[in-house]
Coordinates of C-alpha atoms and ligand atoms in Angstrom, one line a residue:
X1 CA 0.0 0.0 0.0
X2 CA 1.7 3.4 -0.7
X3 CA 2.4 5.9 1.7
X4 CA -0.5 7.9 3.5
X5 CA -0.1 10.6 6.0
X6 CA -3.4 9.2 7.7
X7 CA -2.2 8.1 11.4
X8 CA -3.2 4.2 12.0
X9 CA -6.1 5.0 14.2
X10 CA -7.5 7.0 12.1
X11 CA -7.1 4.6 9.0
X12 CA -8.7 2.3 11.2
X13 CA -11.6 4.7 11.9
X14 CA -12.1 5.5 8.4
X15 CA -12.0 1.8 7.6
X16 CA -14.9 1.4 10.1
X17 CA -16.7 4.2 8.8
X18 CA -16.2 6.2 12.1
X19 CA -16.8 10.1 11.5
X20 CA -13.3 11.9 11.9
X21 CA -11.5 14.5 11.2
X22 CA -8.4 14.8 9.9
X23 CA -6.0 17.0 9.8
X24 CA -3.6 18.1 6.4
X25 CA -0.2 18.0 7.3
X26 CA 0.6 20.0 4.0
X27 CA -1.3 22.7 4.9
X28 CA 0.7 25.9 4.4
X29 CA -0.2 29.2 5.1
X30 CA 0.6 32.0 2.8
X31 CA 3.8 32.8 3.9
X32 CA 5.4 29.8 3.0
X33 CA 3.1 28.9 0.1
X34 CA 3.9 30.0 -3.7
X35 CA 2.1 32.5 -5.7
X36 CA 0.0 31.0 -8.1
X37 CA -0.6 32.2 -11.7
X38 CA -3.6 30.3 -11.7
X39 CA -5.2 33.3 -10.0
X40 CA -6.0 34.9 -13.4
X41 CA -7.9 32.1 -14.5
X42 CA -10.0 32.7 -11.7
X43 CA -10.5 36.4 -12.6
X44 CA -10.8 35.3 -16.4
X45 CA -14.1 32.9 -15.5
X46 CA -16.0 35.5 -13.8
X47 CA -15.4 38.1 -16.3
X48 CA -16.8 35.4 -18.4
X49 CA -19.7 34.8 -16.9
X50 CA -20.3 38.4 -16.4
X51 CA -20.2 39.0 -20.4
X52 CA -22.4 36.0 -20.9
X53 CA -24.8 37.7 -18.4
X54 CA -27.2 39.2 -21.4
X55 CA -27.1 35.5 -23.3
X56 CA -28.4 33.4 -19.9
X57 CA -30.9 36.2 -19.0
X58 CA -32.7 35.9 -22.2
X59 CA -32.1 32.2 -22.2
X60 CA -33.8 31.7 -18.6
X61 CA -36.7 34.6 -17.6
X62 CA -35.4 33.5 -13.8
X63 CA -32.5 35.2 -14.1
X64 CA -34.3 38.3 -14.5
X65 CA -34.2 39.9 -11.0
X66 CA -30.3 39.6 -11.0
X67 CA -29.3 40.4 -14.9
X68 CA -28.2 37.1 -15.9
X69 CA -25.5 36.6 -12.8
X70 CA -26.1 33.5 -11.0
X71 CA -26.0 33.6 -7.6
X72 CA -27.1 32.4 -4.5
X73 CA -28.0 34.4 -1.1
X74 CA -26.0 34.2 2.5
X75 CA -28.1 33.8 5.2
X76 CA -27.5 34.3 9.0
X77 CA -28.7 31.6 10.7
X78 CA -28.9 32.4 14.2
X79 CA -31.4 29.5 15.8
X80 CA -29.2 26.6 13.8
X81 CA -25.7 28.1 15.7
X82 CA -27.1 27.8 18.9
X83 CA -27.8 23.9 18.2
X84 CA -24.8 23.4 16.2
X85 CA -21.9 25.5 17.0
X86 CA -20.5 24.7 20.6
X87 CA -17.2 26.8 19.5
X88 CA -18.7 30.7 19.3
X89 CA -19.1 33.1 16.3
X90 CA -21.6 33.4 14.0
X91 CA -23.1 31.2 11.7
X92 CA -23.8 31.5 7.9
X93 CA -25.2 29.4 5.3
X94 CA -24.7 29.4 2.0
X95 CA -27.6 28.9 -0.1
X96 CA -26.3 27.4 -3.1
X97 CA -29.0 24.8 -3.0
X98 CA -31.2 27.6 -4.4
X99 CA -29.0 28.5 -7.2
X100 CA -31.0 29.4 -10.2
X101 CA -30.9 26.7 -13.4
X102 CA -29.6 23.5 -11.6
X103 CA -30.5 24.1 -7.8
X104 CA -27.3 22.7 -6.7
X105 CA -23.6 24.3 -6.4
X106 CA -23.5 22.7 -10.2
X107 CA -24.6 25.6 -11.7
X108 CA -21.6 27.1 -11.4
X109 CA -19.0 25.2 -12.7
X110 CA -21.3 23.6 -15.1
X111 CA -22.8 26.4 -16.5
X112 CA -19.7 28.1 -16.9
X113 CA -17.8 25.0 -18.9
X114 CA -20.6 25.1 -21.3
X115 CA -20.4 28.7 -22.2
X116 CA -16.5 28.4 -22.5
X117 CA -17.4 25.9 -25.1
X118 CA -20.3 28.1 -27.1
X119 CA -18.0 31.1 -26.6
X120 CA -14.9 29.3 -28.4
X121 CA -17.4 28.0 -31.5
X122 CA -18.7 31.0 -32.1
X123 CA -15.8 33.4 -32.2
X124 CA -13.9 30.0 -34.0
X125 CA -17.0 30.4 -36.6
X126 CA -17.3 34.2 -36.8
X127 CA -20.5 34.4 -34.7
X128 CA -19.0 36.4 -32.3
X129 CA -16.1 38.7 -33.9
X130 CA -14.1 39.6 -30.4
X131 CA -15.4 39.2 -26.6
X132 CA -16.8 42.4 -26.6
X133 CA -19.5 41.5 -29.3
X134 CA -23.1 41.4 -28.4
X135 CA -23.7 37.9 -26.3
X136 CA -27.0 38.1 -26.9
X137 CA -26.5 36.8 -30.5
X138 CA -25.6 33.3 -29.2
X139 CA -29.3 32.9 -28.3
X140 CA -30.3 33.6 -31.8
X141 CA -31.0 31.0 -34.8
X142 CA -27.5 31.2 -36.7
X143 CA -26.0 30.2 -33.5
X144 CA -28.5 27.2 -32.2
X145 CA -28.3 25.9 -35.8
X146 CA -24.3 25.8 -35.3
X147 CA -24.4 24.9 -31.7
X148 CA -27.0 21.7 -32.4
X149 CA -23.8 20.5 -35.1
X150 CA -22.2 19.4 -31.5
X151 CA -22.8 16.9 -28.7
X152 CA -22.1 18.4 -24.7
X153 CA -21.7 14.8 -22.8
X154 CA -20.8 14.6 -19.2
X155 CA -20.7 11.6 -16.4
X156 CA -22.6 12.3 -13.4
X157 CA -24.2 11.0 -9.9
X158 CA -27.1 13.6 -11.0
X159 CA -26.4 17.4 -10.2
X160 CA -23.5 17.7 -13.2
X161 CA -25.7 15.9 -15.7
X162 CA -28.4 18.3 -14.4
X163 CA -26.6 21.4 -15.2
X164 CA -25.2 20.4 -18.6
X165 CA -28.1 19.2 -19.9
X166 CA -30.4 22.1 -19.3
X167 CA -27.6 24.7 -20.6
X168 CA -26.9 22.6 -23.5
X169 CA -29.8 22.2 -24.0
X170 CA -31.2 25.7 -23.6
X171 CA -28.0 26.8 -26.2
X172 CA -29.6 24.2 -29.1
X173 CA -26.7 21.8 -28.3
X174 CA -27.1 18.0 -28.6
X175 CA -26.9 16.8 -25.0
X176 CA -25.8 12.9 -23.7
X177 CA -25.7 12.1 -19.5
X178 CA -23.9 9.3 -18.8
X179 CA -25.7 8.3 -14.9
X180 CA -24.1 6.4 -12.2
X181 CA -26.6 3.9 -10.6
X182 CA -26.6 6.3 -7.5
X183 CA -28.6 8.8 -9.6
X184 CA -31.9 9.6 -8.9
X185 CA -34.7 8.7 -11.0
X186 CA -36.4 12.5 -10.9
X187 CA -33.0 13.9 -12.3
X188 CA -33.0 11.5 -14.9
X189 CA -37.0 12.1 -15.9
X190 CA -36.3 15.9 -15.4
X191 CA -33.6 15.6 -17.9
X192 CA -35.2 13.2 -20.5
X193 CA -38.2 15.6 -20.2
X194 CA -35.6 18.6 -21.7
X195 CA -34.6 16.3 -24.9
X196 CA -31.3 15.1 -22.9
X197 CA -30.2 11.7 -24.0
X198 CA -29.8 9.6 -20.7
X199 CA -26.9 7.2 -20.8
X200 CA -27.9 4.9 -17.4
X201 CA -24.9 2.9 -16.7
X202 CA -25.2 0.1 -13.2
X203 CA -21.9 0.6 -11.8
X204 CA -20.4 3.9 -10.0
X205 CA -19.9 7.6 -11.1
X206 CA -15.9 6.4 -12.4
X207 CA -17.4 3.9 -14.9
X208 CA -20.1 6.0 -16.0
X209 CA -17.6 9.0 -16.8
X210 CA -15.5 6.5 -18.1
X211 CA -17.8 5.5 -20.3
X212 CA -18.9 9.0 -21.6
X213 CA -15.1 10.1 -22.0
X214 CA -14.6 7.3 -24.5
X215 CA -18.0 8.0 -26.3
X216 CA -16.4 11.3 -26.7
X217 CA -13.5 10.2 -27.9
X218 CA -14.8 8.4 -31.0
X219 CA -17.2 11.3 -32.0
X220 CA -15.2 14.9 -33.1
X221 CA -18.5 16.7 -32.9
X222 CA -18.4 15.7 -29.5
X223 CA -17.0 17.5 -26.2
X224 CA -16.9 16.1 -23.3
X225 CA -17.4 17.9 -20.0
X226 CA -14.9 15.7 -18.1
X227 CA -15.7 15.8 -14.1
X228 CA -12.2 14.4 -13.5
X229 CA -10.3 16.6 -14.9
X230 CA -11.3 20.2 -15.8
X231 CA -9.8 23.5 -15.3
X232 CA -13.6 24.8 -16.8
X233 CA -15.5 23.7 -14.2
X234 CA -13.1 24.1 -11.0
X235 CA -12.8 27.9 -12.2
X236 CA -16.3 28.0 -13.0
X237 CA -16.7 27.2 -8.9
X238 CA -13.6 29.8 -7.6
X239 CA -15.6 32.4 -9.0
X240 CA -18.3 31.9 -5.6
X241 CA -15.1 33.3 -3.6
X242 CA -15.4 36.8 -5.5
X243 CA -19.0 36.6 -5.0
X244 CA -19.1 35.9 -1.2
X245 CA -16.2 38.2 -0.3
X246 CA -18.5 41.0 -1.8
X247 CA -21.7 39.4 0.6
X248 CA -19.1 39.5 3.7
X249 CA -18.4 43.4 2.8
X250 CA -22.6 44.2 2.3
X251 CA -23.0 42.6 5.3
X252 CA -20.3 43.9 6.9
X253 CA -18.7 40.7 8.0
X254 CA -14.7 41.4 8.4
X255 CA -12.7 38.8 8.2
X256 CA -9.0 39.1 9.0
X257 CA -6.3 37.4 12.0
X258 CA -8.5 38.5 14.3
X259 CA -11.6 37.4 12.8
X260 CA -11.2 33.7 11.1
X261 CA -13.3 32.5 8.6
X262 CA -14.2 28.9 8.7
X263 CA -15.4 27.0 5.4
X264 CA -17.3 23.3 5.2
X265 CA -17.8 22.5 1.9
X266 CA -19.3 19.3 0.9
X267 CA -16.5 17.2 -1.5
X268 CA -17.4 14.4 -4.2
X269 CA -15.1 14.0 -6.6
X270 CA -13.3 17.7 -5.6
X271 CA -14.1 19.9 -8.6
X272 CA -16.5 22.2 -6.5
X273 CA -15.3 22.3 -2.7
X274 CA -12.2 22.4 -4.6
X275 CA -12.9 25.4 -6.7
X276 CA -14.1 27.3 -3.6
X277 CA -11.2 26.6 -1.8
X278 CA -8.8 28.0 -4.6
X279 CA -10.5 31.0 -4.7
X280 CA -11.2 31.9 -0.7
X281 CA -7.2 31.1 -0.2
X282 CA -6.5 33.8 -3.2
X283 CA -8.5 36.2 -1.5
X284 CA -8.2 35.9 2.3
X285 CA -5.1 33.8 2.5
X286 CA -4.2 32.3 6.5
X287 CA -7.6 34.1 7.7
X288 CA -9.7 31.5 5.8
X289 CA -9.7 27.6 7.1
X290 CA -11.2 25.6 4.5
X291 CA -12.5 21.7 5.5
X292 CA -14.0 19.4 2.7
X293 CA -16.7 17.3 3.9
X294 CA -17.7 13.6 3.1
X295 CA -19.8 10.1 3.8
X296 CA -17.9 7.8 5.6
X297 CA -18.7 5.6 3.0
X298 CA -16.5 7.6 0.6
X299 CA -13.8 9.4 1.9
X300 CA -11.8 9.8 -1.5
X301 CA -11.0 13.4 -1.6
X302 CA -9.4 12.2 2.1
X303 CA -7.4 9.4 0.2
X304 CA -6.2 11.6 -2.2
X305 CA -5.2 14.6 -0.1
X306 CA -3.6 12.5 2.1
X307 CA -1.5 10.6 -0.8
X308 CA 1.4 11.3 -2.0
X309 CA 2.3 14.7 -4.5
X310 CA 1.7 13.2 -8.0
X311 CA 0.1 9.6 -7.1
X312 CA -3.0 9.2 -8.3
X313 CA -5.4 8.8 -5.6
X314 CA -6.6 5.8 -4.2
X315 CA -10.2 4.6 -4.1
X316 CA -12.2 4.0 -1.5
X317 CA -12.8 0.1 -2.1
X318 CA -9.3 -0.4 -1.1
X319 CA -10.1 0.4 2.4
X320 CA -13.2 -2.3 2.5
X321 CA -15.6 0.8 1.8
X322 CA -18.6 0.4 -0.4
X323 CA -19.8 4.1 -1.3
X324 CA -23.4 3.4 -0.6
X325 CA -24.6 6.5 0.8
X326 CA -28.1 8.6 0.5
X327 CA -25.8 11.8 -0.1
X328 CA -26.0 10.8 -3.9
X329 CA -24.3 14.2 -4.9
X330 CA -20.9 12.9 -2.8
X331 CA -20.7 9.4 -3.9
X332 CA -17.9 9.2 -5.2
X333 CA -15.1 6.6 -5.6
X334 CA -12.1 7.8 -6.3
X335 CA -11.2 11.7 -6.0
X336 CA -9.8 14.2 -8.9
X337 CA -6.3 13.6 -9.1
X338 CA -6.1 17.2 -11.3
X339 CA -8.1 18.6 -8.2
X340 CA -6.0 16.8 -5.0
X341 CA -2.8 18.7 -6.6
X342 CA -4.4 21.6 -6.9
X343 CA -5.6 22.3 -3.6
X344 CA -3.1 19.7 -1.8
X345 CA -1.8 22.5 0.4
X346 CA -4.5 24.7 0.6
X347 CA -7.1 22.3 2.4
X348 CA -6.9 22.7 6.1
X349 CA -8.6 19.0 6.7
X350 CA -11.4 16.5 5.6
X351 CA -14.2 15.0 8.1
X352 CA -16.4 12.4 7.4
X353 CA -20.3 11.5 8.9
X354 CA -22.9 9.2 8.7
X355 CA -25.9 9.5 6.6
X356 CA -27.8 9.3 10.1
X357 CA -25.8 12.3 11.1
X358 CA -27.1 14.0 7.4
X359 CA -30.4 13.1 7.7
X360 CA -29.9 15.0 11.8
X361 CA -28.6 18.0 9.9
X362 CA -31.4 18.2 7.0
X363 CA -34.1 18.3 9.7
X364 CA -32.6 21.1 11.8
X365 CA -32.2 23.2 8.6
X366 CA -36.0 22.8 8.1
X367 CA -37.4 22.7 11.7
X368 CA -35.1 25.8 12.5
X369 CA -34.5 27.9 10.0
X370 CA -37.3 26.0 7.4
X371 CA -34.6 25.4 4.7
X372 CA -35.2 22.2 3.0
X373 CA -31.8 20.9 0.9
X374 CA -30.6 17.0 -0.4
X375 CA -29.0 14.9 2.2
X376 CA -25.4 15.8 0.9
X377 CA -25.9 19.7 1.6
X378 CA -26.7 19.0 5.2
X379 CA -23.2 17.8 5.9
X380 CA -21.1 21.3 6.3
X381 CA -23.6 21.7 9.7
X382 CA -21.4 19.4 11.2
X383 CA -18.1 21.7 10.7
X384 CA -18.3 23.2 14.1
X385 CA -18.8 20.3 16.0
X386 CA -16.1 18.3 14.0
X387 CA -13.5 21.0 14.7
X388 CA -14.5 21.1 18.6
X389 CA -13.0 17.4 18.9
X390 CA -9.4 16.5 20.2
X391 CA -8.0 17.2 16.5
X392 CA -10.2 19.8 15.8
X393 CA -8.7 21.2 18.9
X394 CA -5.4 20.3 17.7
X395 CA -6.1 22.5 14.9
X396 CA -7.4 25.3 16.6
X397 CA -4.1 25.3 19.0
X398 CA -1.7 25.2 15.8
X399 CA -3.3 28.4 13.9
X400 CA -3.2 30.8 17.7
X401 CA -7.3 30.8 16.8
X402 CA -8.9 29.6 20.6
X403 CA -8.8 33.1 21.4
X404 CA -10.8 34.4 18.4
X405 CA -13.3 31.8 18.4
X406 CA -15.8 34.6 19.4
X407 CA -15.2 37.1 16.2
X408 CA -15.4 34.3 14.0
X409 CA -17.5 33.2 11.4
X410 CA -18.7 29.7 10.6
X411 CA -19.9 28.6 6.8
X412 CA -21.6 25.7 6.1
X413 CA -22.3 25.3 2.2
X414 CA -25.6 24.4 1.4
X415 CA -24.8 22.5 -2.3
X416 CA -28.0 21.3 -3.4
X417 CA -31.6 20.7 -2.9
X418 CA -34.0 23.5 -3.9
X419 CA -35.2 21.3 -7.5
X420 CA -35.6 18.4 -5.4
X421 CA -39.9 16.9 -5.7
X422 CA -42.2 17.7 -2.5
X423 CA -42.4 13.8 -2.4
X424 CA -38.8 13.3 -2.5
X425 CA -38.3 15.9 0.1
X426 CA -40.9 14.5 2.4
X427 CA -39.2 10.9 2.3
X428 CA -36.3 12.8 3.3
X429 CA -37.8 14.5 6.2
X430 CA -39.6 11.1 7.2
X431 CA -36.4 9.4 7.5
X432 CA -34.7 12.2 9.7
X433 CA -37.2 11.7 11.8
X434 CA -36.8 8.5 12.4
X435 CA -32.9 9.0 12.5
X436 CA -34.1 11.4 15.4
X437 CA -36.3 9.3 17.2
X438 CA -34.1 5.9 17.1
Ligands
PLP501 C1 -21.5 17.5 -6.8 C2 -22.0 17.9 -5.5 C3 -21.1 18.2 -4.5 C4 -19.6 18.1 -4.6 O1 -19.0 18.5 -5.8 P1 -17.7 17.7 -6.4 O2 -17.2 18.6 -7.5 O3 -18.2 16.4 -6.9 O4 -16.8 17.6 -5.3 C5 -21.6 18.6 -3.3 N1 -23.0 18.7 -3.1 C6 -23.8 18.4 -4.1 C7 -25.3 18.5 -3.8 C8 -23.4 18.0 -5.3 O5 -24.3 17.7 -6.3

């Protein structure tokens, strides 16, 4: 087995699938980290987005009330920190499960790798003659009749295949979802309902983007949104670090030594926590702690943080671990190896929890503050309590914050729910319930 810096007990926790948290040993802070010139592709995707705005707003009418920016509120959620925060500081959640078009943190990355791809055909084709053309063409006839020439396919547990498919599909473009058997039937019917072609594959979310990758391959009218591996999407995801650094300001939240910011962010295969993660360390360097969330039942972004520089990360299986989980949007196998290097010393820690602890979470967000998200969302609640443990504490100690616990603020990343059916959501609630009552 190759090296990992997991300590034996807790590679015999995580092997039991027993919640922990652990704690990166390459964590730097800024001082000793490098500049990265990556930071202009971060910069470079939001100005994207932000010339795109006219296109989406006359491509979706709910984009109206913000001009074609999609974006999700932060919301103080005083009631929930009482229950859930034993360390002080405020509370914050961000609503990403109500993000516009997809209704999960997909949107972002998703919707932005699709316009990077309409973008490049039509100034390739002469549609658009420079970026500072009129964006609005791309919704017109010339452009759909190019755009359906082309095939968008992705691999997905659900959320990603949501996002691409409506885009593409909203653009004119042919669209294929390759669906891990974890994906839930309403995604799929929602998508077949839009014209998507649904590719349903019985095996995990690995195979099935295997699967669409080599489709891909054969087809040269074909572009593949590849989960595993894409600058596209994990920019498309640092731009929510511009956005919420604005939120902080208009609601006057500072955030500095004295005031640490604290980030759970709920990891799959890494692209989106990942994203985020980039982008907060760019913009508030040491005073930002970033933690990735996951089931026990797949702990790969752990694996491949905790693996060596350059090794491709190891899946979960190898540890006896099945990846059955209800947090469908997290079941994942094996993490991004393109994504582990990326963020390797930038991710303060993973922890894991039981869907019983999810299902805990998702009621507390409805019965306290009546938000109502997928089981995967739930799991940034836990941060605070997860960083109040012995190695939490650990942490706390190493980074001089236990005095500052007071001035700081606490951000659990709500990633998905808001397109989820009544039904759906009412099975949900019936087994936290019981989760509660047990
Ligand atoms: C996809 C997803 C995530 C995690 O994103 P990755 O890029 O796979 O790490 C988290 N929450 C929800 C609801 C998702 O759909």
């Amino acid at each position: 087995m190759p090296h990992l810096a997991i300590s034996p007990q807790q590679q015999e926790q995580m092997k039991a699938a027993t919640p922990l948290l652990w704690l990166n040993d390459r964590y730097q802070n800024s001082e000793a980290a490098p500049a990265r010139p990556s930071t202009k592709l971060l910069y470079r995707a939001s100005a994207r987005l932000e010339r795109c705005a006219p296109l989406l707003q006359q491509l979706f009418p709910e984009l109206e009330p913000s001009q074609g920016l999609i974006e999700s509120p932060l919301l103080s959620a005083a009631a929930l920190n009482q229950q859930i925060n034993p360390l002080g500081g405020q509370l914050l959640l961000k609503a990403d499960h109500a993000l516009p078009i997809a209704g999960s943190i997909k949107a972002r990355g998703g919707i932005h790798e699709v316009l990077c791809f309409a973008e490049k055909l039509a100034l390739e084709q002469g549609l658009l003659s420079s970026i500072e053309d009129d964006y609005a063409k791309l919704a017109g006839d010339e452009a759909r009749e190019l755009f359906g020439r082309y095939t968008l396919a992705v691999g997905s547990t659900g959320n990603l295949g949501l996002s691409i498919g409506v885009t593409g599909a909203a653009l004119g473009f042919r669209t294929q979802v390759h669906m891990s058997a974890d994906a839930k039937e309403w995604k799929k019917e929602r998508l077949r309902r839009r014209g998507v072609d649904v590719v349903e594959h019985q095996a995990d979310y690995g195979v099935a983007v295997a699967a669409g990758r080599r489709n891909a391959q054969a087809d040269p009218h074909c572009y593949f949104v590849d989960d595993e591996r894409s600058p596209e999407l994990f920019f498309g995801y640092a731009t929510a670090a511009l956005r919420l650094q604005q939120q902080l300001q208009q609601q006057g939240i500072i955030v500095d030594a004295d005031h640490p910011l604290f980030v759970y962010l709920p990891s799959g295969v890494g692209g989106a926590p990942g994203g985020i993660t980039f982008g907060l360390k760019q913009l508030f360097g040491d005073h930002v702690h970033c933690f990735l969330a996951e089931p026990v039942q797949a702990p790969c972004t752990l694996l491949g943080l905790a693996g060596e520089p350059g090794s491709e990360p190891l899946p979960c299986y190898d540890f006896g671990l099945n990846v059955d989980t209800d947090a469908d949007g997290l079941a994942v196998g094996t993490a991004s190896a393109w994504v582990c290097e990326a963020i390797r010393d930038l991710c303060s820690g993973v922890y894991t929890a039981t869907d019983r602890q999810l299902y805990q979470q998702l009621y507390q967000l409805k019965s306290l503050e009546n938000i109502e998200v997928e089981p995967s969302a739930a799991i940034g609640c836990l941060g605070p309590a997860m960083l109040n443990s012995e190695s939490g504490q650990q942490y706390l100690q190493q980074h001089q914050l236990c005095g500052r616990l007071d001035q700081s603020t606490h951000i659990a990343w709500l990633t998905g729910g808001s397109l989820v059916p009544a039904q759906e959501y009412q099975r949900y609630l019936a087994q936290a319930k019981s989760c509660l009552e047990s």
